[in-house]
Amino acid sequence: PLLYQRGKDAGALTPHPPTPSPLSQLNFVGRGAGGEGGFPSAPRYGFTGRSRELLLVERALLDNRAVVLHGFGGIGKTALAREASLWLTRTGMFSGGAVFLSFETGADEDRAVLAIGEFIEGAAFSQKSPEERLKFVEEYLKEHPTLVVWDNFESLFDDQVTAPALRAGILKLGARWAELRGGSRLLITSRQEEVEIPLAAKVELGGFSHRDALDFAAAILGKEGIDRASLDRDALQRLMELLGNHALSLALVLPKLK
């Protein structure tokens, strides 16, 4: 494994490793595992490689209140955002937890606020008025470092998915949260680079590196019960190169090598 540390990076070795708060564990592992507004399940073939990209996301979040992780569809943005959230809550950077909201089928300002409030207070949060909800959530974000993940954000700009009026509300909220004081951060995944959130830093995600692609292929073949020794290594590498080391393409094609 490789070890990187720079500037404000958290110390790699400490006498007392940080322990995430119970609330952080609840948000990510409990409510976050499958419920509405929660993080998606772990990828079928696990999370492989991406150590450099994970470091880039961490550094971007250290230096910026809003970060856009952008790249082609199926390249692995959601998986990386999920892994970053899990890692950064475990290491204590986000002691307030991590909250996930997908925009794939549409969302509005109230749903974005509810996603956070219900992680904190449960279903009772919805009984508050819209004004009370927003005030409560923003006070929490100011006082408790929290990672808010907005996934599939490109859908916000599709009029068939999100009405223009709702889009304007989300963009206003995103810009507002990007300026909140404290340690909370907004991580946005999107196929498009420009998401109309001022001050947002950009991190581009491409295909796997050669080494990471090989590790991912090994994970796929192992889970599918395919004997790697039975495959022509050079032919396999050429196939992977033709697929551009693209995560979803590899996950769809390699299992067919049985």
PDB file of C-alpha atoms in Angstrom:
ATOM      1  CA  PRO A   1       0.000   0.000   0.000  1.00  0.00           C
ATOM      2  CA  LEU A   2       1.045   3.594  -0.596  1.00  0.00           C
ATOM      3  CA  LEU A   3       1.008   6.319   2.036  1.00  0.00           C
ATOM      4  CA  TYR A   4       0.464   9.989   1.257  1.00  0.00           C
ATOM      5  CA  GLN A   5       0.425  12.955   3.634  1.00  0.00           C
ATOM      6  CA  ARG A   6       0.502  16.664   2.943  1.00  0.00           C
ATOM      7  CA  GLY A   7      -0.331  19.906   4.713  1.00  0.00           C
ATOM      8  CA  LYS A   8      -3.711  19.589   6.400  1.00  0.00           C
ATOM      9  CA  ASP A   9      -3.972  15.837   5.747  1.00  0.00           C
ATOM     10  CA  ALA A  10      -4.854  13.938   8.892  1.00  0.00           C
ATOM     11  CA  GLY A  11      -1.829  12.296  10.502  1.00  0.00           C
ATOM     12  CA  ALA A  12      -1.336   8.783   9.196  1.00  0.00           C
ATOM     13  CA  LEU A  13      -0.124   7.385  12.531  1.00  0.00           C
ATOM     14  CA  THR A  14      -1.410   8.674  15.855  1.00  0.00           C
ATOM     15  CA  PRO A  15      -1.153   7.265  19.384  1.00  0.00           C
ATOM     16  CA  HIS A  16      -4.949   7.392  19.735  1.00  0.00           C
ATOM     17  CA  PRO A  17      -6.708   6.724  16.402  1.00  0.00           C
ATOM     18  CA  PRO A  18      -9.928   8.765  16.046  1.00  0.00           C
ATOM     19  CA  THR A  19     -13.136   6.909  16.811  1.00  0.00           C
ATOM     20  CA  PRO A  20     -16.322   7.930  15.000  1.00  0.00           C
ATOM     21  CA  SER A  21     -19.204   9.058  17.159  1.00  0.00           C
ATOM     22  CA  PRO A  22     -22.192   6.701  17.640  1.00  0.00           C
ATOM     23  CA  LEU A  23     -24.255   9.151  15.585  1.00  0.00           C
ATOM     24  CA  SER A  24     -21.800   8.889  12.705  1.00  0.00           C
ATOM     25  CA  GLN A  25     -22.023   5.094  12.765  1.00  0.00           C
ATOM     26  CA  LEU A  26     -25.806   5.215  12.951  1.00  0.00           C
ATOM     27  CA  ASN A  27     -26.094   7.585  10.017  1.00  0.00           C
ATOM     28  CA  PHE A  28     -23.874   5.644   7.689  1.00  0.00           C
ATOM     29  CA  VAL A  29     -24.214   2.034   8.718  1.00  0.00           C
ATOM     30  CA  GLY A  30     -27.694   1.998  10.234  1.00  0.00           C
ATOM     31  CA  ARG A  31     -30.118   4.344   8.581  1.00  0.00           C
ATOM     32  CA  GLY A  32     -27.739   4.839   5.683  1.00  0.00           C
ATOM     33  CA  ALA A  33     -27.838   1.235   4.528  1.00  0.00           C
ATOM     34  CA  GLY A  34     -30.807   1.092   2.226  1.00  0.00           C
ATOM     35  CA  GLY A  35     -33.508   3.346   3.668  1.00  0.00           C
ATOM     36  CA  GLU A  36     -34.887   6.312   1.758  1.00  0.00           C
ATOM     37  CA  GLY A  37     -32.233   8.993   1.580  1.00  0.00           C
ATOM     38  CA  GLY A  38     -29.589   6.491   2.738  1.00  0.00           C
ATOM     39  CA  PHE A  39     -26.433   5.321   1.040  1.00  0.00           C
ATOM     40  CA  PRO A  40     -26.664   2.546  -1.554  1.00  0.00           C
ATOM     41  CA  SER A  41     -25.428  -0.921  -0.720  1.00  0.00           C
ATOM     42  CA  ALA A  42     -21.785  -1.806  -1.304  1.00  0.00           C
ATOM     43  CA  PRO A  43     -20.891  -2.481  -4.961  1.00  0.00           C
ATOM     44  CA  ARG A  44     -21.437  -6.079  -6.076  1.00  0.00           C
ATOM     45  CA  TYR A  45     -17.707  -6.606  -6.592  1.00  0.00           C
ATOM     46  CA  GLY A  46     -16.615  -4.485  -3.666  1.00  0.00           C
ATOM     47  CA  PHE A  47     -14.598  -1.287  -3.747  1.00  0.00           C
ATOM     48  CA  THR A  48     -11.211  -1.817  -5.394  1.00  0.00           C
ATOM     49  CA  GLY A  49      -8.282   0.537  -5.868  1.00  0.00           C
ATOM     50  CA  ARG A  50      -8.887   4.261  -6.317  1.00  0.00           C
ATOM     51  CA  SER A  51      -6.478   5.184  -3.505  1.00  0.00           C
ATOM     52  CA  ARG A  52      -5.211   8.207  -5.450  1.00  0.00           C
ATOM     53  CA  GLU A  53      -8.728   9.379  -6.290  1.00  0.00           C
ATOM     54  CA  LEU A  54      -9.844   8.874  -2.700  1.00  0.00           C
ATOM     55  CA  LEU A  55      -6.968  11.057  -1.564  1.00  0.00           C
ATOM     56  CA  LEU A  56      -7.882  13.749  -4.112  1.00  0.00           C
ATOM     57  CA  VAL A  57     -11.470  13.818  -2.851  1.00  0.00           C
ATOM     58  CA  GLU A  58     -10.316  14.016   0.774  1.00  0.00           C
ATOM     59  CA  ARG A  59      -7.951  16.900   0.051  1.00  0.00           C
ATOM     60  CA  ALA A  60     -10.595  18.725  -1.972  1.00  0.00           C
ATOM     61  CA  LEU A  61     -13.034  18.410   0.948  1.00  0.00           C
ATOM     62  CA  LEU A  62     -10.404  19.694   3.375  1.00  0.00           C
ATOM     63  CA  ASP A  63      -9.922  22.832   1.288  1.00  0.00           C
ATOM     64  CA  ASN A  64     -13.444  23.479  -0.065  1.00  0.00           C
ATOM     65  CA  ARG A  65     -16.980  23.499   1.327  1.00  0.00           C
ATOM     66  CA  ALA A  66     -18.409  22.043  -1.883  1.00  0.00           C
ATOM     67  CA  VAL A  67     -16.787  19.545  -4.258  1.00  0.00           C
ATOM     68  CA  VAL A  68     -18.054  18.189  -7.593  1.00  0.00           C
ATOM     69  CA  LEU A  69     -16.914  14.661  -8.485  1.00  0.00           C
ATOM     70  CA  HIS A  70     -17.622  14.430 -12.202  1.00  0.00           C
ATOM     71  CA  GLY A  71     -17.094  11.854 -14.939  1.00  0.00           C
ATOM     72  CA  PHE A  72     -18.822   9.578 -17.450  1.00  0.00           C
ATOM     73  CA  GLY A  73     -21.780   7.468 -16.402  1.00  0.00           C
ATOM     74  CA  GLY A  74     -20.787   4.137 -14.874  1.00  0.00           C
ATOM     75  CA  ILE A  75     -17.221   5.284 -14.175  1.00  0.00           C
ATOM     76  CA  GLY A  76     -17.627   4.741 -10.423  1.00  0.00           C
ATOM     77  CA  LYS A  77     -18.556   8.161  -8.987  1.00  0.00           C
ATOM     78  CA  THR A  78     -21.216   6.877  -6.604  1.00  0.00           C
ATOM     79  CA  ALA A  79     -19.002   4.034  -5.378  1.00  0.00           C
ATOM     80  CA  LEU A  80     -16.145   6.463  -4.726  1.00  0.00           C
ATOM     81  CA  ALA A  81     -18.432   8.932  -2.938  1.00  0.00           C
ATOM     82  CA  ARG A  82     -19.767   6.086  -0.802  1.00  0.00           C
ATOM     83  CA  GLU A  83     -16.274   4.877   0.083  1.00  0.00           C
ATOM     84  CA  ALA A  84     -15.072   8.411   0.828  1.00  0.00           C
ATOM     85  CA  SER A  85     -18.053   8.936   3.122  1.00  0.00           C
ATOM     86  CA  LEU A  86     -17.437   5.709   4.986  1.00  0.00           C
ATOM     87  CA  TRP A  87     -13.714   6.377   5.322  1.00  0.00           C
ATOM     88  CA  LEU A  88     -14.039  10.006   6.391  1.00  0.00           C
ATOM     89  CA  THR A  89     -16.679   9.298   9.013  1.00  0.00           C
ATOM     90  CA  ARG A  90     -14.582   6.455  10.413  1.00  0.00           C
ATOM     91  CA  THR A  91     -11.469   8.626  10.647  1.00  0.00           C
ATOM     92  CA  GLY A  92     -13.395  11.402  12.389  1.00  0.00           C
ATOM     93  CA  MET A  93     -13.306  14.134   9.744  1.00  0.00           C
ATOM     94  CA  PHE A  94     -17.116  14.087   9.702  1.00  0.00           C
ATOM     95  CA  SER A  95     -18.127  13.338  13.273  1.00  0.00           C
ATOM     96  CA  GLY A  96     -21.687  14.472  12.490  1.00  0.00           C
ATOM     97  CA  GLY A  97     -22.122  11.631  10.003  1.00  0.00           C
ATOM     98  CA  ALA A  98     -22.689  11.334   6.274  1.00  0.00           C
ATOM     99  CA  VAL A  99     -26.015  11.678   4.476  1.00  0.00           C
ATOM    100  CA  PHE A 100     -26.844  10.618   0.912  1.00  0.00           C
ATOM    101  CA  LEU A 101     -29.527  11.885  -1.470  1.00  0.00           C
ATOM    102  CA  SER A 102     -29.938  10.730  -5.066  1.00  0.00           C
ATOM    103  CA  PHE A 103     -31.342  13.129  -7.652  1.00  0.00           C
ATOM    104  CA  GLU A 104     -31.790  10.375 -10.234  1.00  0.00           C
ATOM    105  CA  THR A 105     -35.601  10.469 -10.028  1.00  0.00           C
ATOM    106  CA  GLY A 106     -35.847  14.078  -8.933  1.00  0.00           C
ATOM    107  CA  ALA A 107     -35.673  15.931  -5.628  1.00  0.00           C
ATOM    108  CA  ASP A 108     -36.545  19.315  -4.221  1.00  0.00           C
ATOM    109  CA  GLU A 109     -35.303  21.616  -1.484  1.00  0.00           C
ATOM    110  CA  ASP A 110     -37.587  20.129   1.160  1.00  0.00           C
ATOM    111  CA  ARG A 111     -36.456  16.573   0.413  1.00  0.00           C
ATOM    112  CA  ALA A 112     -32.814  17.644   0.670  1.00  0.00           C
ATOM    113  CA  VAL A 113     -33.487  19.084   4.118  1.00  0.00           C
ATOM    114  CA  LEU A 114     -35.580  16.082   5.187  1.00  0.00           C
ATOM    115  CA  ALA A 115     -32.799  13.662   4.225  1.00  0.00           C
ATOM    116  CA  ILE A 116     -30.548  15.233   6.847  1.00  0.00           C
ATOM    117  CA  GLY A 117     -33.190  15.947   9.481  1.00  0.00           C
ATOM    118  CA  GLU A 118     -34.555  12.410   9.452  1.00  0.00           C
ATOM    119  CA  PHE A 119     -31.047  11.014   9.926  1.00  0.00           C
ATOM    120  CA  ILE A 120     -30.726  13.146  13.042  1.00  0.00           C
ATOM    121  CA  GLU A 121     -34.201  12.910  14.568  1.00  0.00           C
ATOM    122  CA  GLY A 122     -35.943  10.111  12.694  1.00  0.00           C
ATOM    123  CA  ALA A 123     -39.507  10.307  11.375  1.00  0.00           C
ATOM    124  CA  ALA A 124     -40.512  12.891  14.000  1.00  0.00           C
ATOM    125  CA  PHE A 125     -38.481  15.493  12.120  1.00  0.00           C
ATOM    126  CA  SER A 126     -41.127  15.698   9.380  1.00  0.00           C
ATOM    127  CA  GLN A 127     -43.599  17.130  11.884  1.00  0.00           C
ATOM    128  CA  LYS A 128     -41.681  20.401  12.008  1.00  0.00           C
ATOM    129  CA  SER A 129     -42.641  23.275   9.744  1.00  0.00           C
ATOM    130  CA  PRO A 130     -40.449  23.863   6.657  1.00  0.00           C
ATOM    131  CA  GLU A 131     -38.895  26.897   8.332  1.00  0.00           C
ATOM    132  CA  GLU A 132     -38.121  24.932  11.495  1.00  0.00           C
ATOM    133  CA  ARG A 133     -36.627  22.092   9.456  1.00  0.00           C
ATOM    134  CA  LEU A 134     -34.231  24.334   7.577  1.00  0.00           C
ATOM    135  CA  LYS A 135     -33.148  26.171  10.718  1.00  0.00           C
ATOM    136  CA  PHE A 136     -32.612  22.915  12.619  1.00  0.00           C
ATOM    137  CA  VAL A 137     -30.574  21.311   9.819  1.00  0.00           C
ATOM    138  CA  GLU A 138     -28.397  24.348   9.191  1.00  0.00           C
ATOM    139  CA  GLU A 139     -27.638  24.723  12.891  1.00  0.00           C
ATOM    140  CA  TYR A 140     -26.673  21.050  12.970  1.00  0.00           C
ATOM    141  CA  LEU A 141     -24.414  21.426   9.923  1.00  0.00           C
ATOM    142  CA  LYS A 142     -22.694  24.420  11.516  1.00  0.00           C
ATOM    143  CA  GLU A 143     -22.072  22.652  14.819  1.00  0.00           C
ATOM    144  CA  HIS A 144     -21.415  19.070  13.670  1.00  0.00           C
ATOM    145  CA  PRO A 145     -19.075  18.371  10.725  1.00  0.00           C
ATOM    146  CA  THR A 146     -21.274  16.422   8.328  1.00  0.00           C
ATOM    147  CA  LEU A 147     -20.743  15.175   4.779  1.00  0.00           C
ATOM    148  CA  VAL A 148     -23.791  15.700   2.577  1.00  0.00           C
ATOM    149  CA  VAL A 149     -23.654  13.707  -0.665  1.00  0.00           C
ATOM    150  CA  TRP A 150     -25.858  14.718  -3.602  1.00  0.00           C
ATOM    151  CA  ASP A 151     -25.678  11.956  -6.213  1.00  0.00           C
ATOM    152  CA  ASN A 152     -26.628  11.913  -9.916  1.00  0.00           C
ATOM    153  CA  PHE A 153     -26.841  15.688  -9.837  1.00  0.00           C
ATOM    154  CA  GLU A 154     -26.963  15.926 -13.632  1.00  0.00           C
ATOM    155  CA  SER A 155     -30.616  14.843 -13.388  1.00  0.00           C
ATOM    156  CA  LEU A 156     -31.371  18.200 -11.777  1.00  0.00           C
ATOM    157  CA  PHE A 157     -30.864  19.829 -15.182  1.00  0.00           C
ATOM    158  CA  ASP A 158     -33.286  17.515 -16.997  1.00  0.00           C
ATOM    159  CA  ASP A 159     -36.687  19.236 -17.206  1.00  0.00           C
ATOM    160  CA  GLN A 160     -38.386  15.849 -17.453  1.00  0.00           C
ATOM    161  CA  VAL A 161     -36.941  14.878 -14.066  1.00  0.00           C
ATOM    162  CA  THR A 162     -36.837  18.174 -12.183  1.00  0.00           C
ATOM    163  CA  ALA A 163     -39.093  21.163 -12.827  1.00  0.00           C
ATOM    164  CA  PRO A 164     -37.213  24.468 -13.305  1.00  0.00           C
ATOM    165  CA  ALA A 165     -38.739  25.972 -10.146  1.00  0.00           C
ATOM    166  CA  LEU A 166     -37.555  23.022  -8.049  1.00  0.00           C
ATOM    167  CA  ARG A 167     -34.134  23.206  -9.694  1.00  0.00           C
ATOM    168  CA  ALA A 168     -33.797  26.845  -8.682  1.00  0.00           C
ATOM    169  CA  GLY A 169     -34.592  25.963  -5.068  1.00  0.00           C
ATOM    170  CA  ILE A 170     -31.963  23.211  -4.920  1.00  0.00           C
ATOM    171  CA  LEU A 171     -29.294  25.405  -6.514  1.00  0.00           C
ATOM    172  CA  LYS A 172     -30.059  28.172  -4.032  1.00  0.00           C
ATOM    173  CA  LEU A 173     -29.817  25.709  -1.156  1.00  0.00           C
ATOM    174  CA  GLY A 174     -26.547  24.264  -2.477  1.00  0.00           C
ATOM    175  CA  ALA A 175     -25.011  27.713  -2.794  1.00  0.00           C
ATOM    176  CA  ARG A 176     -26.183  28.538   0.727  1.00  0.00           C
ATOM    177  CA  TRP A 177     -24.719  25.368   2.233  1.00  0.00           C
ATOM    178  CA  ALA A 178     -21.456  25.883   0.350  1.00  0.00           C
ATOM    179  CA  GLU A 179     -20.967  29.009   2.468  1.00  0.00           C
ATOM    180  CA  LEU A 180     -21.977  27.659   5.887  1.00  0.00           C
ATOM    181  CA  ARG A 181     -19.338  28.066   8.566  1.00  0.00           C
ATOM    182  CA  GLY A 182     -18.023  24.975  10.298  1.00  0.00           C
ATOM    183  CA  GLY A 183     -16.678  21.664   9.063  1.00  0.00           C
ATOM    184  CA  SER A 184     -19.627  20.347   7.052  1.00  0.00           C
ATOM    185  CA  ARG A 185     -19.128  19.726   3.354  1.00  0.00           C
ATOM    186  CA  LEU A 186     -21.217  19.114   0.230  1.00  0.00           C
ATOM    187  CA  LEU A 187     -19.998  16.375  -2.155  1.00  0.00           C
ATOM    188  CA  ILE A 188     -21.810  16.305  -5.506  1.00  0.00           C
ATOM    189  CA  THR A 189     -21.500  13.540  -8.105  1.00  0.00           C
ATOM    190  CA  SER A 190     -22.418  14.441 -11.661  1.00  0.00           C
ATOM    191  CA  ARG A 191     -21.806  13.421 -15.254  1.00  0.00           C
ATOM    192  CA  GLN A 192     -21.387  17.094 -16.114  1.00  0.00           C
ATOM    193  CA  GLU A 193     -18.669  19.273 -14.661  1.00  0.00           C
ATOM    194  CA  GLU A 194     -20.677  22.481 -14.318  1.00  0.00           C
ATOM    195  CA  VAL A 195     -23.429  22.226 -11.700  1.00  0.00           C
ATOM    196  CA  GLU A 196     -24.046  25.934 -11.021  1.00  0.00           C
ATOM    197  CA  ILE A 197     -22.901  25.806  -7.396  1.00  0.00           C
ATOM    198  CA  PRO A 198     -20.548  28.771  -6.853  1.00  0.00           C
ATOM    199  CA  LEU A 199     -17.169  28.065  -5.249  1.00  0.00           C
ATOM    200  CA  ALA A 200     -17.449  24.307  -5.808  1.00  0.00           C
ATOM    201  CA  ALA A 201     -14.105  22.620  -6.493  1.00  0.00           C
ATOM    202  CA  LYS A 202     -13.912  20.021  -9.278  1.00  0.00           C
ATOM    203  CA  VAL A 203     -12.454  16.506  -9.183  1.00  0.00           C
ATOM    204  CA  GLU A 204     -12.607  14.523 -12.424  1.00  0.00           C
ATOM    205  CA  LEU A 205     -12.907  10.740 -12.264  1.00  0.00           C
ATOM    206  CA  GLY A 206     -11.642   8.678 -15.188  1.00  0.00           C
ATOM    207  CA  GLY A 207     -11.253   4.971 -15.814  1.00  0.00           C
ATOM    208  CA  PHE A 208      -9.252   2.700 -13.534  1.00  0.00           C
ATOM    209  CA  SER A 209      -5.493   2.838 -13.633  1.00  0.00           C
ATOM    210  CA  HIS A 210      -3.916  -0.290 -15.140  1.00  0.00           C
ATOM    211  CA  ARG A 211      -3.117  -1.719 -11.702  1.00  0.00           C
ATOM    212  CA  ASP A 212      -6.550  -0.928 -10.278  1.00  0.00           C
ATOM    213  CA  ALA A 213      -8.247  -2.405 -13.349  1.00  0.00           C
ATOM    214  CA  LEU A 214      -6.383  -5.670 -12.860  1.00  0.00           C
ATOM    215  CA  ASP A 215      -7.401  -5.774  -9.201  1.00  0.00           C
ATOM    216  CA  PHE A 216     -11.015  -5.058 -10.105  1.00  0.00           C
ATOM    217  CA  ALA A 217     -10.954  -7.763 -12.766  1.00  0.00           C
ATOM    218  CA  ALA A 218      -9.581 -10.218 -10.193  1.00  0.00           C
ATOM    219  CA  ALA A 219     -12.434  -9.332  -7.830  1.00  0.00           C
ATOM    220  CA  ILE A 220     -15.021  -9.899 -10.580  1.00  0.00           C
ATOM    221  CA  LEU A 221     -13.548 -13.184 -11.745  1.00  0.00           C
ATOM    222  CA  GLY A 222     -13.206 -14.435  -8.190  1.00  0.00           C
ATOM    223  CA  LYS A 223     -16.801 -13.636  -7.256  1.00  0.00           C
ATOM    224  CA  GLU A 224     -18.083 -15.205 -10.463  1.00  0.00           C
ATOM    225  CA  GLY A 225     -16.042 -18.360  -9.896  1.00  0.00           C
ATOM    226  CA  ILE A 226     -13.953 -17.915 -13.050  1.00  0.00           C
ATOM    227  CA  ASP A 227     -10.494 -19.491 -12.939  1.00  0.00           C
ATOM    228  CA  ARG A 228      -8.045 -16.788 -13.997  1.00  0.00           C
ATOM    229  CA  ALA A 229      -5.490 -19.434 -14.935  1.00  0.00           C
ATOM    230  CA  SER A 230      -7.832 -20.621 -17.679  1.00  0.00           C
ATOM    231  CA  LEU A 231      -7.838 -17.212 -19.368  1.00  0.00           C
ATOM    232  CA  ASP A 232      -5.303 -15.805 -21.799  1.00  0.00           C
ATOM    233  CA  ARG A 233      -3.746 -12.964 -19.790  1.00  0.00           C
ATOM    234  CA  ASP A 234      -2.739 -10.900 -22.823  1.00  0.00           C
ATOM    235  CA  ALA A 235      -6.185 -11.277 -24.398  1.00  0.00           C
ATOM    236  CA  LEU A 236      -7.826 -10.284 -21.114  1.00  0.00           C
ATOM    237  CA  GLN A 237      -5.696  -7.158 -20.845  1.00  0.00           C
ATOM    238  CA  ARG A 238      -6.494  -6.194 -24.446  1.00  0.00           C
ATOM    239  CA  LEU A 239     -10.200  -6.616 -23.706  1.00  0.00           C
ATOM    240  CA  MET A 240      -9.922  -4.426 -20.637  1.00  0.00           C
ATOM    241  CA  GLU A 241      -8.089  -1.758 -22.612  1.00  0.00           C
ATOM    242  CA  LEU A 242     -10.787  -1.829 -25.287  1.00  0.00           C
ATOM    243  CA  LEU A 243     -13.314  -1.238 -22.512  1.00  0.00           C
ATOM    244  CA  GLY A 244     -11.288   1.756 -21.365  1.00  0.00           C
ATOM    245  CA  ASN A 245     -10.880   0.275 -17.886  1.00  0.00           C
ATOM    246  CA  HIS A 246     -14.409   1.588 -17.344  1.00  0.00           C
ATOM    247  CA  ALA A 247     -15.870   0.205 -14.108  1.00  0.00           C
ATOM    248  CA  LEU A 248     -19.408  -0.583 -15.270  1.00  0.00           C
ATOM    249  CA  SER A 249     -18.240  -1.997 -18.620  1.00  0.00           C
ATOM    250  CA  LEU A 250     -15.832  -4.340 -16.851  1.00  0.00           C
ATOM    251  CA  ALA A 251     -18.558  -5.423 -14.426  1.00  0.00           C
ATOM    252  CA  LEU A 252     -20.917  -6.210 -17.314  1.00  0.00           C
ATOM    253  CA  VAL A 253     -18.502  -7.920 -19.709  1.00  0.00           C
ATOM    254  CA  LEU A 254     -16.031  -9.918 -17.597  1.00  0.00           C
ATOM    255  CA  PRO A 255     -18.641 -12.202 -15.965  1.00  0.00           C
ATOM    256  CA  LYS A 256     -19.471 -13.448 -19.484  1.00  0.00           C
ATOM    257  CA  LEU A 257     -16.022 -15.037 -19.733  1.00  0.00           C
ATOM    258  CA  LYS A 258     -17.307 -18.143 -17.961  1.00  0.00           C
TER     259      LYS A 258
END
